[in-house]
PDB file of N, CA and C in Angstrom:
ATOM      1  N   MET A   1    -160.936-181.022  -6.936  1.00  0.00           N
ATOM      2  CA  MET A   1    -162.145-180.617  -7.541  1.00  0.00           C
ATOM      3  C   MET A   1    -162.660-179.312  -6.927  1.00  0.00           C
ATOM      4  N   GLU A   2    -162.486-179.177  -5.606  1.00  0.00           N
ATOM      5  CA  GLU A   2    -162.928-177.953  -4.944  1.00  0.00           C
ATOM      6  C   GLU A   2    -162.124-176.754  -5.420  1.00  0.00           C
ATOM      7  N   GLY A   3    -160.853-176.939  -5.674  1.00  0.00           N
ATOM      8  CA  GLY A   3    -160.009-175.855  -6.179  1.00  0.00           C
ATOM      9  C   GLY A   3    -160.451-175.409  -7.568  1.00  0.00           C
ATOM     10  N   TYR A   4    -160.855-176.384  -8.352  1.00  0.00           N
ATOM     11  CA  TYR A   4    -161.336-176.090  -9.706  1.00  0.00           C
ATOM     12  C   TYR A   4    -162.617-175.273  -9.635  1.00  0.00           C
ATOM     13  N   LEU A   5    -163.544-175.626  -8.777  1.00  0.00           N
ATOM     14  CA  LEU A   5    -164.799-174.908  -8.598  1.00  0.00           C
ATOM     15  C   LEU A   5    -164.541-173.513  -8.037  1.00  0.00           C
ATOM     16  N   ALA A   6    -163.621-173.400  -7.141  1.00  0.00           N
ATOM     17  CA  ALA A   6    -163.279-172.099  -6.551  1.00  0.00           C
ATOM     18  C   ALA A   6    -162.679-171.176  -7.604  1.00  0.00           C
ATOM     19  N   LEU A   7    -161.970-171.725  -8.551  1.00  0.00           N
ATOM     20  CA  LEU A   7    -161.374-170.935  -9.638  1.00  0.00           C
ATOM     21  C   LEU A   7    -162.437-170.538 -10.674  1.00  0.00           C
ATOM     22  N   MET A   8    -163.401-171.385 -10.925  1.00  0.00           N
ATOM     23  CA  MET A   8    -164.415-171.134 -11.955  1.00  0.00           C
ATOM     24  C   MET A   8    -165.414-170.061 -11.546  1.00  0.00           C
ATOM     25  N   ILE A   9    -165.725-169.958 -10.275  1.00  0.00           N
ATOM     26  CA  ILE A   9    -166.715-168.976  -9.812  1.00  0.00           C
ATOM     27  C   ILE A   9    -166.285-167.547 -10.164  1.00  0.00           C
ATOM     28  N   PRO A  10    -165.073-167.105  -9.868  1.00  0.00           N
ATOM     29  CA  PRO A  10    -164.695-165.736 -10.252  1.00  0.00           C
ATOM     30  C   PRO A  10    -164.600-165.562 -11.775  1.00  0.00           C
ATOM     31  N   ILE A  11    -164.181-166.595 -12.477  1.00  0.00           N
ATOM     32  CA  ILE A  11    -164.090-166.482 -13.940  1.00  0.00           C
ATOM     33  C   ILE A  11    -165.485-166.299 -14.536  1.00  0.00           C
ATOM     34  N   ILE A  12    -166.445-167.071 -14.063  1.00  0.00           N
ATOM     35  CA  ILE A  12    -167.825-166.935 -14.549  1.00  0.00           C
ATOM     36  C   ILE A  12    -168.387-165.573 -14.162  1.00  0.00           C
ATOM     37  N   ALA A  13    -168.079-165.112 -12.971  1.00  0.00           N
ATOM     38  CA  ALA A  13    -168.561-163.803 -12.519  1.00  0.00           C
ATOM     39  C   ALA A  13    -168.006-162.686 -13.400  1.00  0.00           C
ATOM     40  N   MET A  14    -166.777-162.820 -13.897  1.00  0.00           N
ATOM     41  CA  MET A  14    -166.174-161.810 -14.773  1.00  0.00           C
ATOM     42  C   MET A  14    -166.692-161.943 -16.210  1.00  0.00           C
ATOM     43  N   MET A  15    -167.128-163.113 -16.605  1.00  0.00           N
ATOM     44  CA  MET A  15    -167.606-163.328 -17.968  1.00  0.00           C
ATOM     45  C   MET A  15    -168.992-162.719 -18.185  1.00  0.00           C
ATOM     46  N   ILE A  16    -169.797-162.622 -17.141  1.00  0.00           N
ATOM     47  CA  ILE A  16    -171.153-162.094 -17.281  1.00  0.00           C
ATOM     48  C   ILE A  16    -171.142-160.654 -17.818  1.00  0.00           C
ATOM     49  N   PRO A  17    -170.350-159.721 -17.260  1.00  0.00           N
ATOM     50  CA  PRO A  17    -170.344-158.363 -17.827  1.00  0.00           C
ATOM     51  C   PRO A  17    -169.755-158.333 -19.245  1.00  0.00           C
ATOM     52  N   ILE A  18    -168.777-159.201 -19.518  1.00  0.00           N
ATOM     53  CA  ILE A  18    -168.183-159.236 -20.862  1.00  0.00           C
ATOM     54  C   ILE A  18    -169.232-159.666 -21.891  1.00  0.00           C
ATOM     55  N   VAL A  19    -170.013-160.671 -21.553  1.00  0.00           N
ATOM     56  CA  VAL A  19    -171.080-161.131 -22.444  1.00  0.00           C
ATOM     57  C   VAL A  19    -172.126-160.028 -22.617  1.00  0.00           C
ATOM     58  N   ALA A  20    -172.440-159.314 -21.549  1.00  0.00           N
ATOM     59  CA  ALA A  20    -173.420-158.231 -21.637  1.00  0.00           C
ATOM     60  C   ALA A  20    -172.912-157.120 -22.558  1.00  0.00           C
ATOM     61  N   ILE A  21    -171.635-156.761 -22.422  1.00  0.00           N
ATOM     62  CA  ILE A  21    -171.044-155.723 -23.285  1.00  0.00           C
ATOM     63  C   ILE A  21    -171.043-156.186 -24.741  1.00  0.00           C
ATOM     64  N   TRP A  22    -170.655-157.439 -24.968  1.00  0.00           N
ATOM     65  CA  TRP A  22    -170.611-157.986 -26.320  1.00  0.00           C
ATOM     66  C   TRP A  22    -172.010-158.012 -26.941  1.00  0.00           C
ATOM     67  N   THR A  23    -173.023-158.370 -26.165  1.00  0.00           N
ATOM     68  CA  THR A  23    -174.396-158.418 -26.651  1.00  0.00           C
ATOM     69  C   THR A  23    -174.885-157.019 -27.028  1.00  0.00           C
ATOM     70  N   LYS A  24    -174.571-156.043 -26.190  1.00  0.00           N
ATOM     71  CA  LYS A  24    -174.969-154.659 -26.474  1.00  0.00           C
ATOM     72  C   LYS A  24    -174.295-154.160 -27.759  1.00  0.00           C
ATOM     73  N   HIS A  25    -173.035-154.527 -27.941  1.00  0.00           N
ATOM     74  CA  HIS A  25    -172.298-154.145 -29.148  1.00  0.00           C
ATOM     75  C   HIS A  25    -172.942-154.786 -30.390  1.00  0.00           C
ATOM     76  N   GLN A  26    -173.303-156.042 -30.303  1.00  0.00           N
ATOM     77  CA  GLN A  26    -173.949-156.722 -31.429  1.00  0.00           C
ATOM     78  C   GLN A  26    -175.295-156.074 -31.761  1.00  0.00           C
ATOM     79  N   GLN A  27    -176.006-155.631 -30.739  1.00  0.00           N
ATOM     80  CA  GLN A  27    -177.288-154.966 -30.958  1.00  0.00           C
ATOM     81  C   GLN A  27    -177.081-153.643 -31.695  1.00  0.00           C
ATOM     82  N   LYS A  28    -176.064-152.875 -31.309  1.00  0.00           N
ATOM     83  CA  LYS A  28    -175.778-151.609 -31.990  1.00  0.00           C
ATOM     84  C   LYS A  28    -175.406-151.851 -33.451  1.00  0.00           C
ATOM     85  N   LEU A  29    -174.599-152.884 -33.706  1.00  0.00           N
ATOM     86  CA  LEU A  29    -174.232-153.211 -35.085  1.00  0.00           C
ATOM     87  C   LEU A  29    -175.466-153.560 -35.911  1.00  0.00           C
ATOM     88  N   ALA A  30    -176.375-154.323 -35.334  1.00  0.00           N
ATOM     89  CA  ALA A  30    -177.601-154.693 -36.037  1.00  0.00           C
ATOM     90  C   ALA A  30    -178.454-153.452 -36.340  1.00  0.00           C
ATOM     91  N   GLU A  31    -178.549-152.534 -35.384  1.00  0.00           N
ATOM     92  CA  GLU A  31    -179.313-151.303 -35.599  1.00  0.00           C
ATOM     93  C   GLU A  31    -178.694-150.459 -36.704  1.00  0.00           C
ATOM     94  N   MET A  32    -177.368-150.376 -36.738  1.00  0.00           N
ATOM     95  CA  MET A  32    -176.686-149.622 -37.787  1.00  0.00           C
ATOM     96  C   MET A  32    -176.940-150.260 -39.156  1.00  0.00           C
ATOM     97  N   GLN A  33    -176.932-151.569 -39.209  1.00  0.00           N
ATOM     98  CA  GLN A  33    -177.172-152.262 -40.471  1.00  0.00           C
ATOM     99  C   GLN A  33    -178.609-152.033 -40.940  1.00  0.00           C
ATOM    100  N   ILE A  34    -179.550-152.043 -40.025  1.00  0.00           N
ATOM    101  CA  ILE A  34    -180.948-151.782 -40.376  1.00  0.00           C
ATOM    102  C   ILE A  34    -181.096-150.368 -40.923  1.00  0.00           C
ATOM    103  N   GLY A  35    -180.434-149.405 -40.284  1.00  0.00           N
ATOM    104  CA  GLY A  35    -180.485-148.020 -40.762  1.00  0.00           C
ATOM    105  C   GLY A  35    -179.901-147.877 -42.149  1.00  0.00           C
ATOM    106  N   SER A  36    -178.797-148.552 -42.390  1.00  0.00           N
ATOM    107  CA  SER A  36    -178.156-148.506 -43.708  1.00  0.00           C
ATOM    108  C   SER A  36    -179.056-149.131 -44.766  1.00  0.00           C
ATOM    109  N   THR A  37    -179.658-150.238 -44.434  1.00  0.00           N
ATOM    110  CA  THR A  37    -180.559-150.912 -45.375  1.00  0.00           C
ATOM    111  C   THR A  37    -181.771-150.035 -45.678  1.00  0.00           C
ATOM    112  N   ALA A  38    -182.298-149.375 -44.679  1.00  0.00           N
ATOM    113  CA  ALA A  38    -183.451-148.488 -44.880  1.00  0.00           C
ATOM    114  C   ALA A  38    -183.074-147.326 -45.798  1.00  0.00           C
ATOM    115  N   GLU A  39    -181.886-146.787 -45.613  1.00  0.00           N
ATOM    116  CA  GLU A  39    -181.428-145.676 -46.453  1.00  0.00           C
ATOM    117  C   GLU A  39    -181.271-146.129 -47.906  1.00  0.00           C
ATOM    118  N   GLN A  40    -180.692-147.292 -48.111  1.00  0.00           N
ATOM    119  CA  GLN A  40    -180.529-147.817 -49.465  1.00  0.00           C
ATOM    120  C   GLN A  40    -181.882-148.082 -50.115  1.00  0.00           C
ATOM    121  N   THR A  41    -182.816-148.593 -49.343  1.00  0.00           N
ATOM    122  CA  THR A  41    -184.158-148.858 -49.869  1.00  0.00           C
ATOM    123  C   THR A  41    -184.837-147.555 -50.272  1.00  0.00           C
ATOM    124  N   ALA A  42    -184.673-146.518 -49.474  1.00  0.00           N
ATOM    125  CA  ALA A  42    -185.269-145.216 -49.795  1.00  0.00           C
ATOM    126  C   ALA A  42    -184.670-144.649 -51.080  1.00  0.00           C
ATOM    127  N   GLU A  43    -183.358-144.801 -51.254  1.00  0.00           N
ATOM    128  CA  GLU A  43    -182.708-144.320 -52.478  1.00  0.00           C
ATOM    129  C   GLU A  43    -183.236-145.066 -53.703  1.00  0.00           C
ATOM    130  N   LYS A  44    -183.365-146.377 -53.597  1.00  0.00           N
ATOM    131  CA  LYS A  44    -183.882-147.161 -54.720  1.00  0.00           C
ATOM    132  C   LYS A  44    -185.326-146.787 -55.018  1.00  0.00           C
ATOM    133  N   ALA A  45    -186.115-146.547 -53.992  1.00  0.00           N
ATOM    134  CA  ALA A  45    -187.508-146.153 -54.201  1.00  0.00           C
ATOM    135  C   ALA A  45    -187.583-144.821 -54.939  1.00  0.00           C
ATOM    136  N   ALA A  46    -186.692-143.894 -54.598  1.00  0.00           N
ATOM    137  CA  ALA A  46    -186.657-142.595 -55.286  1.00  0.00           C
ATOM    138  C   ALA A  46    -186.266-142.772 -56.749  1.00  0.00           C
ATOM    139  N   GLN A  47    -185.310-143.662 -57.022  1.00  0.00           N
ATOM    140  CA  GLN A  47    -184.906-143.922 -58.400  1.00  0.00           C
ATOM    141  C   GLN A  47    -186.064-144.522 -59.193  1.00  0.00           C
ATOM    142  N   TYR A  48    -186.761-145.487 -58.595  1.00  0.00           N
ATOM    143  CA  TYR A  48    -187.896-146.100 -59.269  1.00  0.00           C
ATOM    144  C   TYR A  48    -188.996-145.072 -59.511  1.00  0.00           C
ATOM    145  N   ALA A  49    -189.231-144.197 -58.552  1.00  0.00           N
ATOM    146  CA  ALA A  49    -190.267-143.176 -58.710  1.00  0.00           C
ATOM    147  C   ALA A  49    -189.924-142.242 -59.873  1.00  0.00           C
ATOM    148  N   THR A  50    -188.652-141.873 -59.999  1.00  0.00           N
ATOM    149  CA  THR A  50    -188.219-141.020 -61.101  1.00  0.00           C
ATOM    150  C   THR A  50    -188.416-141.735 -62.431  1.00  0.00           C
ATOM    151  N   HIS A  51    -188.039-142.998 -62.467  1.00  0.00           N
ATOM    152  CA  HIS A  51    -188.182-143.787 -63.689  1.00  0.00           C
ATOM    153  C   HIS A  51    -189.657-143.919 -64.078  1.00  0.00           C
ATOM    154  N   ILE A  52    -190.499-144.186 -63.113  1.00  0.00           N
ATOM    155  CA  ILE A  52    -191.932-144.324 -63.378  1.00  0.00           C
ATOM    156  C   ILE A  52    -192.514-143.004 -63.860  1.00  0.00           C
ATOM    157  N   GLN A  53    -192.064-141.896 -63.277  1.00  0.00           N
ATOM    158  CA  GLN A  53    -192.567-140.582 -63.701  1.00  0.00           C
ATOM    159  C   GLN A  53    -192.206-140.313 -65.155  1.00  0.00           C
ATOM    160  N   ARG A  54    -190.962-140.671 -65.541  1.00  0.00           N
ATOM    161  CA  ARG A  54    -190.563-140.483 -66.943  1.00  0.00           C
ATOM    162  C   ARG A  54    -191.424-141.335 -67.872  1.00  0.00           C
ATOM    163  N   LEU A  55    -191.704-142.570 -67.476  1.00  0.00           N
ATOM    164  CA  LEU A  55    -192.552-143.431 -68.301  1.00  0.00           C
ATOM    165  C   LEU A  55    -193.967-142.873 -68.407  1.00  0.00           C
ATOM    166  N   GLU A  56    -194.497-142.365 -67.299  1.00  0.00           N
ATOM    167  CA  GLU A  56    -195.834-141.774 -67.330  1.00  0.00           C
ATOM    168  C   GLU A  56    -195.876-140.553 -68.245  1.00  0.00           C
ATOM    169  N   ASP A  57    -194.820-139.749 -68.209  1.00  0.00           N
ATOM    170  CA  ASP A  57    -194.754-138.587 -69.100  1.00  0.00           C
ATOM    171  C   ASP A  57    -194.761-139.012 -70.563  1.00  0.00           C
ATOM    172  N   ARG A  58    -194.012-140.061 -70.870  1.00  0.00           N
ATOM    173  CA  ARG A  58    -193.967-140.554 -72.252  1.00  0.00           C
ATOM    174  C   ARG A  58    -195.336-141.080 -72.681  1.00  0.00           C
ATOM    175  N   VAL A  59    -196.013-141.786 -71.790  1.00  0.00           N
ATOM    176  CA  VAL A  59    -197.337-142.310 -72.123  1.00  0.00           C
ATOM    177  C   VAL A  59    -198.312-141.160 -72.354  1.00  0.00           C
ATOM    178  N   GLN A  60    -198.210-140.107 -71.564  1.00  0.00           N
ATOM    179  CA  GLN A  60    -199.094-138.955 -71.750  1.00  0.00           C
ATOM    180  C   GLN A  60    -198.881-138.311 -73.114  1.00  0.00           C
ATOM    181  N   VAL A  61    -197.636-138.215 -73.544  1.00  0.00           N
ATOM    182  CA  VAL A  61    -197.338-137.651 -74.865  1.00  0.00           C
ATOM    183  C   VAL A  61    -197.959-138.528 -75.949  1.00  0.00           C
ATOM    184  N   LEU A  62    -197.775-139.837 -75.804  1.00  0.00           N
ATOM    185  CA  LEU A  62    -198.351-140.750 -76.797  1.00  0.00           C
ATOM    186  C   LEU A  62    -199.876-140.674 -76.805  1.00  0.00           C
ATOM    187  N   GLU A  63    -200.484-140.585 -75.645  1.00  0.00           N
ATOM    188  CA  GLU A  63    -201.943-140.460 -75.575  1.00  0.00           C
ATOM    189  C   GLU A  63    -202.411-139.175 -76.245  1.00  0.00           C
ATOM    190  N   ARG A  64    -201.669-138.106 -76.014  1.00  0.00           N
ATOM    191  CA  ARG A  64    -202.032-136.829 -76.628  1.00  0.00           C
ATOM    192  C   ARG A  64    -201.934-136.921 -78.143  1.00  0.00           C
ATOM    193  N   ILE A  65    -200.900-137.577 -78.641  1.00  0.00           N
ATOM    194  CA  ILE A  65    -200.733-137.719 -80.091  1.00  0.00           C
ATOM    195  C   ILE A  65    -201.879-138.537 -80.681  1.00  0.00           C
ATOM    196  N   VAL A  66    -202.210-139.646 -80.017  1.00  0.00           N
ATOM    197  CA  VAL A  66    -203.238-140.534 -80.546  1.00  0.00           C
ATOM    198  C   VAL A  66    -204.620-139.894 -80.480  1.00  0.00           C
ATOM    199  N   THR A  67    -204.920-139.176 -79.424  1.00  0.00           N
ATOM    200  CA  THR A  67    -206.267-138.634 -79.256  1.00  0.00           C
ATOM    201  C   THR A  67    -206.473-137.296 -79.958  1.00  0.00           C
ATOM    202  N   ASP A  68    -205.418-136.610 -80.338  1.00  0.00           N
ATOM    203  CA  ASP A  68    -205.561-135.324 -81.017  1.00  0.00           C
ATOM    204  C   ASP A  68    -205.919-135.578 -82.475  1.00  0.00           C
ATOM    205  N   ARG A  69    -207.096-135.156 -82.880  1.00  0.00           N
ATOM    206  CA  ARG A  69    -207.610-135.466 -84.215  1.00  0.00           C
ATOM    207  C   ARG A  69    -206.937-134.643 -85.307  1.00  0.00           C
ATOM    208  N   GLY A  70    -206.320-133.550 -84.966  1.00  0.00           N
ATOM    209  CA  GLY A  70    -205.748-132.673 -85.972  1.00  0.00           C
ATOM    210  C   GLY A  70    -204.384-133.107 -86.486  1.00  0.00           C
ATOM    211  N   TYR A  71    -203.831-134.160 -85.964  1.00  0.00           N
ATOM    212  CA  TYR A  71    -202.478-134.568 -86.349  1.00  0.00           C
ATOM    213  C   TYR A  71    -202.473-135.959 -86.946  1.00  0.00           C
ATOM    214  N   ASP A  72    -201.602-136.140 -87.881  1.00  0.00           N
ATOM    215  CA  ASP A  72    -201.369-137.461 -88.443  1.00  0.00           C
ATOM    216  C   ASP A  72    -200.382-138.180 -87.531  1.00  0.00           C
ATOM    217  N   ILE A  73    -200.743-139.374 -87.055  1.00  0.00           N
ATOM    218  CA  ILE A  73    -199.929-140.095 -86.075  1.00  0.00           C
ATOM    219  C   ILE A  73    -198.537-140.389 -86.607  1.00  0.00           C
ATOM    220  N   ALA A  74    -198.439-140.883 -87.812  1.00  0.00           N
ATOM    221  CA  ALA A  74    -197.129-141.237 -88.383  1.00  0.00           C
ATOM    222  C   ALA A  74    -196.239-140.006 -88.474  1.00  0.00           C
ATOM    223  N   THR A  75    -196.808-138.865 -88.859  1.00  0.00           N
ATOM    224  CA  THR A  75    -196.031-137.637 -88.963  1.00  0.00           C
ATOM    225  C   THR A  75    -195.522-137.203 -87.593  1.00  0.00           C
ATOM    226  N   GLN A  76    -196.380-137.316 -86.574  1.00  0.00           N
ATOM    227  CA  GLN A  76    -195.979-136.954 -85.211  1.00  0.00           C
ATOM    228  C   GLN A  76    -194.845-137.843 -84.703  1.00  0.00           C
ATOM    229  N   ILE A  77    -194.977-139.147 -84.943  1.00  0.00           N
ATOM    230  CA  ILE A  77    -193.943-140.070 -84.465  1.00  0.00           C
ATOM    231  C   ILE A  77    -192.613-139.778 -85.145  1.00  0.00           C
ATOM    232  N   GLU A  78    -192.637-139.541 -86.435  1.00  0.00           N
ATOM    233  CA  GLU A  78    -191.404-139.212 -87.154  1.00  0.00           C
ATOM    234  C   GLU A  78    -190.817-137.896 -86.659  1.00  0.00           C
ATOM    235  N   ALA A  79    -191.667-136.934 -86.357  1.00  0.00           N
ATOM    236  CA  ALA A  79    -191.184-135.652 -85.834  1.00  0.00           C
ATOM    237  C   ALA A  79    -190.496-135.856 -84.483  1.00  0.00           C
ATOM    238  N   LEU A  80    -191.077-136.719 -83.640  1.00  0.00           N
ATOM    239  CA  LEU A  80    -190.450-137.012 -82.348  1.00  0.00           C
ATOM    240  C   LEU A  80    -189.109-137.714 -82.542  1.00  0.00           C
ATOM    241  N   ARG A  81    -189.053-138.652 -83.482  1.00  0.00           N
ATOM    242  CA  ARG A  81    -187.782-139.334 -83.752  1.00  0.00           C
ATOM    243  C   ARG A  81    -186.734-138.348 -84.256  1.00  0.00           C
ATOM    244  N   ASP A  82    -187.150-137.482 -85.160  1.00  0.00           N
ATOM    245  CA  ASP A  82    -186.211-136.490 -85.702  1.00  0.00           C
ATOM    246  C   ASP A  82    -185.709-135.568 -84.606  1.00  0.00           C
ATOM    247  N   GLN A  83    -186.610-135.139 -83.724  1.00  0.00           N
ATOM    248  CA  GLN A  83    -186.208-134.260 -82.621  1.00  0.00           C
ATOM    249  C   GLN A  83    -185.249-134.981 -81.687  1.00  0.00           C
ATOM    250  N   ARG A  84    -185.488-136.256 -81.468  1.00  0.00           N
ATOM    251  CA  ARG A  84    -184.612-137.043 -80.591  1.00  0.00           C
ATOM    252  C   ARG A  84    -183.213-137.136 -81.195  1.00  0.00           C
ATOM    253  N   ARG A  85    -183.141-137.322 -82.506  1.00  0.00           N
ATOM    254  CA  ARG A  85    -181.828-137.386 -83.164  1.00  0.00           C
ATOM    255  C   ARG A  85    -181.067-136.069 -83.001  1.00  0.00           C
ATOM    256  N   VAL A  86    -181.781-134.966 -83.151  1.00  0.00           N
ATOM    257  CA  VAL A  86    -181.144-133.655 -83.003  1.00  0.00           C
ATOM    258  C   VAL A  86    -180.694-133.463 -81.561  1.00  0.00           C
ATOM    259  N   ASP A  87    -181.556-133.832 -80.595  1.00  0.00           N
ATOM    260  CA  ASP A  87    -181.216-133.689 -79.181  1.00  0.00           C
ATOM    261  C   ASP A  87    -180.016-134.541 -78.793  1.00  0.00           C
ATOM    262  N   GLU A  88    -179.890-135.699 -79.408  1.00  0.00           N
ATOM    263  CA  GLU A  88    -178.780-136.588 -79.081  1.00  0.00           C
ATOM    264  C   GLU A  88    -177.537-136.273 -79.896  1.00  0.00           C
ATOM    265  N   GLY A  89    -177.619-135.246 -80.764  1.00  0.00           N
ATOM    266  CA  GLY A  89    -176.458-134.845 -81.539  1.00  0.00           C
ATOM    267  C   GLY A  89    -176.167-135.778 -82.704  1.00  0.00           C
ATOM    268  N   MET A  90    -177.201-136.441 -83.201  1.00  0.00           N
ATOM    269  CA  MET A  90    -176.997-137.385 -84.294  1.00  0.00           C
ATOM    270  C   MET A  90    -177.086-136.696 -85.648  1.00  0.00           C
ATOM    271  N   GLY A  91    -177.237-135.387 -85.674  1.00  0.00           N
ATOM    272  CA  GLY A  91    -177.256-134.686 -86.949  1.00  0.00           C
ATOM    273  C   GLY A  91    -178.601-134.054 -87.213  1.00  0.00           C
ATOM    274  N   VAL A  92    -178.796-133.736 -88.465  1.00  0.00           N
ATOM    275  CA  VAL A  92    -180.006-133.062 -88.908  1.00  0.00           C
ATOM    276  C   VAL A  92    -181.091-134.102 -89.166  1.00  0.00           C
ATOM    277  N   PRO A  93    -182.328-133.843 -88.776  1.00  0.00           N
ATOM    278  CA  PRO A  93    -183.392-134.811 -89.018  1.00  0.00           C
ATOM    279  C   PRO A  93    -183.642-135.014 -90.512  1.00  0.00           C
ATOM    280  N   LEU A  94    -184.127-136.188 -90.863  1.00  0.00           N
ATOM    281  CA  LEU A  94    -184.448-136.484 -92.244  1.00  0.00           C
ATOM    282  C   LEU A  94    -185.542-135.527 -92.722  1.00  0.00           C
ATOM    283  N   GLY A  95    -185.438-135.131 -93.974  1.00  0.00           N
ATOM    284  CA  GLY A  95    -186.441-134.241 -94.514  1.00  0.00           C
ATOM    285  C   GLY A  95    -186.085-132.769 -94.313  1.00  0.00           C
ATOM    286  N   LEU A  96    -185.058-132.494 -93.544  1.00  0.00           N
ATOM    287  CA  LEU A  96    -184.622-131.115 -93.358  1.00  0.00           C
ATOM    288  C   LEU A  96    -183.200-131.004 -93.893  1.00  0.00           C
ATOM    289  N   GLU A  97    -183.000-130.039 -94.736  1.00  0.00           N
ATOM    290  CA  GLU A  97    -181.660-129.867 -95.280  1.00  0.00           C
ATOM    291  C   GLU A  97    -181.024-128.644 -94.634  1.00  0.00           C
ATOM    292  N   LYS A  98    -179.720-128.691 -94.537  1.00  0.00           N
ATOM    293  CA  LYS A  98    -179.026-127.517 -94.025  1.00  0.00           C
ATOM    294  C   LYS A  98    -179.087-126.405 -95.060  1.00  0.00           C
ATOM    295  N   LYS A  99    -179.438-125.233 -94.593  1.00  0.00           N
ATOM    296  CA  LYS A  99    -179.528-124.097 -95.496  1.00  0.00           C
ATOM    297  C   LYS A  99    -178.202-123.352 -95.453  1.00  0.00           C
ATOM    298  N   GLU A 100    -177.727-123.044 -96.633  1.00  0.00           N
ATOM    299  CA  GLU A 100    -176.483-122.281 -96.723  1.00  0.00           C
ATOM    300  C   GLU A 100    -176.813-120.818 -96.681  1.00  0.00           C
ATOM    301  N   ARG A 101    -176.013-120.088 -95.960  1.00  0.00           N
ATOM    302  CA  ARG A 101    -176.236-118.641 -95.886  1.00  0.00           C
ATOM    303  C   ARG A 101    -175.641-117.996 -97.124  1.00  0.00           C
ATOM    304  N   VAL A 102    -176.363-117.033 -97.649  1.00  0.00           N
ATOM    305  CA  VAL A 102    -175.926-116.342 -98.858  1.00  0.00           C
ATOM    306  C   VAL A 102    -175.216-115.093 -98.527  1.00  0.00           C
TER     307      VAL A 102
END
């Protein structure tokens, strides 16, 4: 039994620095993971901010159309739809014909 105890003391003494090194390594890995997560969160926040800005811009256009007394709402909405079709390459808007050059 004494031989067993004499053998365990140096083994335990050598294990203490190994555990300390392993713990420090685990801490660094955790810090790296936190940094990565923070970066991903920042990217998603930027994407959401861009999306929200686009929605706010669209709402402002709609508010302007509704509150402007000089325009017919239905005509404005159709004009926006027609412009969207042209922008997306879907062809000529309804109500506009292609003019042939003479």
